[in-house]
Amino acid sequence: MTGTILALAGGVGGAKLARGLAGVLDPGRLTVAVNTGDDFEHMGLPISPDLDTVMYTLAGRANPDTGWGVAGETWSFMEAVEDLGGDTWFRLGDRDLATHVLRRRMLDRGKTLSEATDALAGALGIRHRIVPMSDRPVRTVVETDEGTLPFQDYFVRRRCEPRSLTFRFENIDSVDPSPGLAAALADPELDAVVVCPSNPYVSVAPILGIPAVAGFIEARKVPVVAVSPIVGGRAIKGPAAKMMAELGAETSALGIATHYGARIDGLVIDEVDAALAPDIEASGMAAHVARTVMRNEEDSRDLALETLAFAAGLR
Ligand code: FO1
């Protein structure tokens, strides 16, 4: 394939494969469209966790321990906030804080989230396109057995303890894709769409739920391949397996295949799940077995190449 690739990404797992794709594709050939359903306003600042995780990961500055925020972070701001009796449940590191403050100023001056993202990613030396799924706000809310919680309240403040019943994405039916995502979808050179190994329920669902994206998938002329975020029945990171169990989904790569269904043409699964390939293929989609656990950049690039070759075979 010599055309362009559109990657759909959410949090940590998605960002790692996005970095692998950026490592093997020239800047002009890759657009990474990122979930913004996790975004919220905190202490007057516009927080875009998945955009920041993808940006920091592509810049090689992500905090490897937490998966979010910046490596080598210091916490003087948080200590001072605590001394003054402020909220500290959502931790803003000193370097990460600069991103939120500058994004705040750009948005206040009328820049779109796409423009602010371009400016921040450019300043970090990133040459591949990172775009929000939309420049209009979409908010993921979680209906739990304790009532409706905004996503970060559920995910961070409550540590996903409440039983998650359903996820809703406010405004999703009325938002347009960002200009960068719309351009990628309309690109006559588009070769494939890669759904990165992010949480299908909260990180990928908002992107696929944007009407123009859902319409593209429905009428697609290019292969859509996903990489399973569930390996050996467990999520590599985050609460995807717990959520799947609570939603009554089968917590396995086959459960992921069932969840995506006809919206994808192929699923990349890990070697430990190779025995599931026949069942996945029986459901009507192609399966490709590879090492999908990305421990370093080389793993990410290898998985990116495997995924691109798999997609090329489905064209
Ligand atoms: N996750 C946490 O579990 N605790 C935090 O204090 C926290 C702070 C934080 C700050 C900035 C940011 O971009 C992300 C942050 N995250 C934190 C992660 C965030 O909740 C998740 O990355 C996404 O929302 C899930 O994909």
PDB file of N, CA, C and O in Angstrom, residues 168-206:
ATOM      1  N   ARG A 168     -22.937   6.674  27.730  1.00  0.00           N
ATOM      2  CA  ARG A 168     -23.604   7.544  26.756  1.00  0.00           C
ATOM      3  C   ARG A 168     -22.616   8.600  26.292  1.00  0.00           C
ATOM      4  O   ARG A 168     -21.757   9.027  27.080  1.00  0.00           O
ATOM      5  N   PHE A 169     -22.755   9.007  25.049  1.00  0.00           N
ATOM      6  CA  PHE A 169     -21.827  10.018  24.497  1.00  0.00           C
ATOM      7  C   PHE A 169     -22.677  11.233  24.108  1.00  0.00           C
ATOM      8  O   PHE A 169     -23.312  11.228  23.057  1.00  0.00           O
ATOM      9  N   GLU A 170     -22.701  12.203  24.992  1.00  0.00           N
ATOM     10  CA  GLU A 170     -23.592  13.352  24.787  1.00  0.00           C
ATOM     11  C   GLU A 170     -23.199  14.115  23.517  1.00  0.00           C
ATOM     12  O   GLU A 170     -22.024  14.307  23.237  1.00  0.00           O
ATOM     13  N   ASN A 171     -24.205  14.510  22.775  1.00  0.00           N
ATOM     14  CA  ASN A 171     -24.074  15.277  21.520  1.00  0.00           C
ATOM     15  C   ASN A 171     -23.590  14.442  20.329  1.00  0.00           C
ATOM     16  O   ASN A 171     -23.461  14.961  19.234  1.00  0.00           O
ATOM     17  N   ILE A 172     -23.291  13.158  20.558  1.00  0.00           N
ATOM     18  CA  ILE A 172     -22.615  12.380  19.504  1.00  0.00           C
ATOM     19  C   ILE A 172     -23.393  12.404  18.190  1.00  0.00           C
ATOM     20  O   ILE A 172     -22.818  12.451  17.110  1.00  0.00           O
ATOM     21  N   ASP A 173     -24.738  12.457  18.295  1.00  0.00           N
ATOM     22  CA  ASP A 173     -25.530  12.391  17.048  1.00  0.00           C
ATOM     23  C   ASP A 173     -25.514  13.696  16.269  1.00  0.00           C
ATOM     24  O   ASP A 173     -25.988  13.748  15.140  1.00  0.00           O
ATOM     25  N   SER A 174     -24.965  14.749  16.895  1.00  0.00           N
ATOM     26  CA  SER A 174     -25.049  16.033  16.190  1.00  0.00           C
ATOM     27  C   SER A 174     -23.666  16.623  15.903  1.00  0.00           C
ATOM     28  O   SER A 174     -23.563  17.751  15.446  1.00  0.00           O
ATOM     29  N   VAL A 175     -22.612  15.853  16.166  1.00  0.00           N
ATOM     30  CA  VAL A 175     -21.293  16.458  15.925  1.00  0.00           C
ATOM     31  C   VAL A 175     -20.722  16.017  14.580  1.00  0.00           C
ATOM     32  O   VAL A 175     -20.949  14.894  14.111  1.00  0.00           O
ATOM     33  N   ASP A 176     -20.013  16.933  13.970  1.00  0.00           N
ATOM     34  CA  ASP A 176     -19.283  16.633  12.732  1.00  0.00           C
ATOM     35  C   ASP A 176     -17.881  16.159  13.101  1.00  0.00           C
ATOM     36  O   ASP A 176     -17.367  16.525  14.158  1.00  0.00           O
ATOM     37  N   PRO A 177     -17.277  15.357  12.229  1.00  0.00           N
ATOM     38  CA  PRO A 177     -15.866  15.011  12.457  1.00  0.00           C
ATOM     39  C   PRO A 177     -15.025  16.283  12.341  1.00  0.00           C
ATOM     40  O   PRO A 177     -15.435  17.265  11.712  1.00  0.00           O
ATOM     41  N   SER A 178     -13.868  16.246  12.969  1.00  0.00           N
ATOM     42  CA  SER A 178     -12.943  17.391  12.834  1.00  0.00           C
ATOM     43  C   SER A 178     -12.525  17.495  11.358  1.00  0.00           C
ATOM     44  O   SER A 178     -12.635  16.504  10.607  1.00  0.00           O
ATOM     45  N   PRO A 179     -12.042  18.649  10.944  1.00  0.00           N
ATOM     46  CA  PRO A 179     -11.610  18.787   9.541  1.00  0.00           C
ATOM     47  C   PRO A 179     -10.569  17.729   9.142  1.00  0.00           C
ATOM     48  O   PRO A 179     -10.636  17.159   8.053  1.00  0.00           O
ATOM     49  N   GLY A 180      -9.666  17.441  10.070  1.00  0.00           N
ATOM     50  CA  GLY A 180      -8.609  16.461   9.755  1.00  0.00           C
ATOM     51  C   GLY A 180      -9.161  15.063   9.586  1.00  0.00           C
ATOM     52  O   GLY A 180      -8.747  14.310   8.698  1.00  0.00           O
ATOM     53  N   LEU A 181     -10.146  14.716  10.429  1.00  0.00           N
ATOM     54  CA  LEU A 181     -10.747  13.378  10.304  1.00  0.00           C
ATOM     55  C   LEU A 181     -11.582  13.309   9.027  1.00  0.00           C
ATOM     56  O   LEU A 181     -11.508  12.345   8.275  1.00  0.00           O
ATOM     57  N   ALA A 182     -12.341  14.369   8.764  1.00  0.00           N
ATOM     58  CA  ALA A 182     -13.173  14.385   7.546  1.00  0.00           C
ATOM     59  C   ALA A 182     -12.283  14.263   6.310  1.00  0.00           C
ATOM     60  O   ALA A 182     -12.591  13.515   5.370  1.00  0.00           O
ATOM     61  N   ALA A 183     -11.146  14.955   6.325  1.00  0.00           N
ATOM     62  CA  ALA A 183     -10.234  14.912   5.156  1.00  0.00           C
ATOM     63  C   ALA A 183      -9.667  13.510   4.983  1.00  0.00           C
ATOM     64  O   ALA A 183      -9.585  12.996   3.853  1.00  0.00           O
ATOM     65  N   ALA A 184      -9.323  12.872   6.099  1.00  0.00           N
ATOM     66  CA  ALA A 184      -8.752  11.516   6.017  1.00  0.00           C
ATOM     67  C   ALA A 184      -9.778  10.542   5.438  1.00  0.00           C
ATOM     68  O   ALA A 184      -9.462   9.699   4.603  1.00  0.00           O
ATOM     69  N   LEU A 185     -11.027  10.690   5.878  1.00  0.00           N
ATOM     70  CA  LEU A 185     -12.083   9.788   5.398  1.00  0.00           C
ATOM     71  C   LEU A 185     -12.370  10.015   3.916  1.00  0.00           C
ATOM     72  O   LEU A 185     -12.719   9.091   3.183  1.00  0.00           O
ATOM     73  N   ALA A 186     -12.188  11.263   3.461  1.00  0.00           N
ATOM     74  CA  ALA A 186     -12.524  11.611   2.060  1.00  0.00           C
ATOM     75  C   ALA A 186     -11.319  11.447   1.141  1.00  0.00           C
ATOM     76  O   ALA A 186     -11.444  11.585  -0.079  1.00  0.00           O
ATOM     77  N   ASP A 187     -10.173  11.106   1.708  1.00  0.00           N
ATOM     78  CA  ASP A 187      -8.938  11.033   0.912  1.00  0.00           C
ATOM     79  C   ASP A 187      -9.015   9.891  -0.100  1.00  0.00           C
ATOM     80  O   ASP A 187      -9.148   8.725   0.273  1.00  0.00           O
ATOM     81  N   PRO A 188      -8.959  10.190  -1.397  1.00  0.00           N
ATOM     82  CA  PRO A 188      -9.016   9.118  -2.407  1.00  0.00           C
ATOM     83  C   PRO A 188      -7.836   8.160  -2.314  1.00  0.00           C
ATOM     84  O   PRO A 188      -7.904   7.037  -2.783  1.00  0.00           O
ATOM     85  N   GLU A 189      -6.776   8.608  -1.610  1.00  0.00           N
ATOM     86  CA  GLU A 189      -5.587   7.758  -1.437  1.00  0.00           C
ATOM     87  C   GLU A 189      -5.693   6.872  -0.190  1.00  0.00           C
ATOM     88  O   GLU A 189      -4.758   6.139   0.123  1.00  0.00           O
ATOM     89  N   LEU A 190      -6.822   6.980   0.533  1.00  0.00           N
ATOM     90  CA  LEU A 190      -6.935   6.200   1.774  1.00  0.00           C
ATOM     91  C   LEU A 190      -6.864   4.707   1.459  1.00  0.00           C
ATOM     92  O   LEU A 190      -7.624   4.203   0.624  1.00  0.00           O
ATOM     93  N   ASP A 191      -5.943   4.017   2.141  1.00  0.00           N
ATOM     94  CA  ASP A 191      -5.788   2.573   1.908  1.00  0.00           C
ATOM     95  C   ASP A 191      -6.524   1.736   2.947  1.00  0.00           C
ATOM     96  O   ASP A 191      -7.031   0.646   2.654  1.00  0.00           O
ATOM     97  N   ALA A 192      -6.528   2.194   4.202  1.00  0.00           N
ATOM     98  CA  ALA A 192      -7.142   1.385   5.266  1.00  0.00           C
ATOM     99  C   ALA A 192      -7.377   2.252   6.497  1.00  0.00           C
ATOM    100  O   ALA A 192      -6.763   3.316   6.662  1.00  0.00           O
ATOM    101  N   VAL A 193      -8.256   1.759   7.356  1.00  0.00           N
ATOM    102  CA  VAL A 193      -8.492   2.361   8.672  1.00  0.00           C
ATOM    103  C   VAL A 193      -8.038   1.347   9.712  1.00  0.00           C
ATOM    104  O   VAL A 193      -8.394   0.157   9.620  1.00  0.00           O
ATOM    105  N   VAL A 194      -7.211   1.803  10.660  1.00  0.00           N
ATOM    106  CA  VAL A 194      -6.726   0.923  11.729  1.00  0.00           C
ATOM    107  C   VAL A 194      -7.375   1.358  13.040  1.00  0.00           C
ATOM    108  O   VAL A 194      -7.215   2.508  13.462  1.00  0.00           O
ATOM    109  N   VAL A 195      -8.131   0.451  13.659  1.00  0.00           N
ATOM    110  CA  VAL A 195      -8.703   0.737  14.984  1.00  0.00           C
ATOM    111  C   VAL A 195      -7.695   0.224  16.009  1.00  0.00           C
ATOM    112  O   VAL A 195      -7.492  -0.980  16.145  1.00  0.00           O
ATOM    113  N   CYS A 196      -7.042   1.153  16.689  1.00  0.00           N
ATOM    114  CA  CYS A 196      -5.954   0.797  17.612  1.00  0.00           C
ATOM    115  C   CYS A 196      -6.511   0.061  18.839  1.00  0.00           C
ATOM    116  O   CYS A 196      -7.714   0.117  19.114  1.00  0.00           O
ATOM    117  N   PRO A 197      -5.660  -0.622  19.586  1.00  0.00           N
ATOM    118  CA  PRO A 197      -6.129  -1.434  20.726  1.00  0.00           C
ATOM    119  C   PRO A 197      -6.503  -0.571  21.933  1.00  0.00           C
ATOM    120  O   PRO A 197      -5.834  -0.585  22.968  1.00  0.00           O
ATOM    121  N   SER A 198      -7.546   0.206  21.752  1.00  0.00           N
ATOM    122  CA  SER A 198      -8.106   1.031  22.829  1.00  0.00           C
ATOM    123  C   SER A 198      -9.404   0.391  23.281  1.00  0.00           C
ATOM    124  O   SER A 198      -9.964  -0.465  22.604  1.00  0.00           O
ATOM    125  N   ASN A 199      -9.896   0.875  24.392  1.00  0.00           N
ATOM    126  CA  ASN A 199     -11.132   0.350  24.968  1.00  0.00           C
ATOM    127  C   ASN A 199     -12.281   0.573  23.992  1.00  0.00           C
ATOM    128  O   ASN A 199     -12.629   1.708  23.678  1.00  0.00           O
ATOM    129  N   PRO A 200     -12.903  -0.511  23.490  1.00  0.00           N
ATOM    130  CA  PRO A 200     -13.924  -0.342  22.462  1.00  0.00           C
ATOM    131  C   PRO A 200     -15.148   0.412  22.959  1.00  0.00           C
ATOM    132  O   PRO A 200     -15.821   1.084  22.197  1.00  0.00           O
ATOM    133  N   TYR A 201     -15.401   0.304  24.281  1.00  0.00           N
ATOM    134  CA  TYR A 201     -16.659   0.841  24.827  1.00  0.00           C
ATOM    135  C   TYR A 201     -16.580   2.333  25.114  1.00  0.00           C
ATOM    136  O   TYR A 201     -17.565   3.045  25.027  1.00  0.00           O
ATOM    137  N   VAL A 202     -15.411   2.806  25.504  1.00  0.00           N
ATOM    138  CA  VAL A 202     -15.326   4.221  25.892  1.00  0.00           C
ATOM    139  C   VAL A 202     -14.348   5.014  25.046  1.00  0.00           C
ATOM    140  O   VAL A 202     -14.445   6.227  24.990  1.00  0.00           O
ATOM    141  N   SER A 203     -13.387   4.349  24.395  1.00  0.00           N
ATOM    142  CA  SER A 203     -12.413   5.126  23.624  1.00  0.00           C
ATOM    143  C   SER A 203     -12.687   5.071  22.131  1.00  0.00           C
ATOM    144  O   SER A 203     -12.511   6.057  21.428  1.00  0.00           O
ATOM    145  N   VAL A 204     -13.139   3.914  21.644  1.00  0.00           N
ATOM    146  CA  VAL A 204     -13.367   3.789  20.199  1.00  0.00           C
ATOM    147  C   VAL A 204     -14.821   4.101  19.856  1.00  0.00           C
ATOM    148  O   VAL A 204     -15.117   4.734  18.849  1.00  0.00           O
ATOM    149  N   ALA A 205     -15.720   3.713  20.766  1.00  0.00           N
ATOM    150  CA  ALA A 205     -17.161   3.888  20.474  1.00  0.00           C
ATOM    151  C   ALA A 205     -17.527   5.332  20.108  1.00  0.00           C
ATOM    152  O   ALA A 205     -18.264   5.562  19.148  1.00  0.00           O
ATOM    153  N   PRO A 206     -17.002   6.342  20.853  1.00  0.00           N
ATOM    154  CA  PRO A 206     -17.377   7.722  20.482  1.00  0.00           C
ATOM    155  C   PRO A 206     -16.965   8.059  19.046  1.00  0.00           C
ATOM    156  O   PRO A 206     -17.714   8.691  18.302  1.00  0.00           O
TER     157      PRO A 206
END
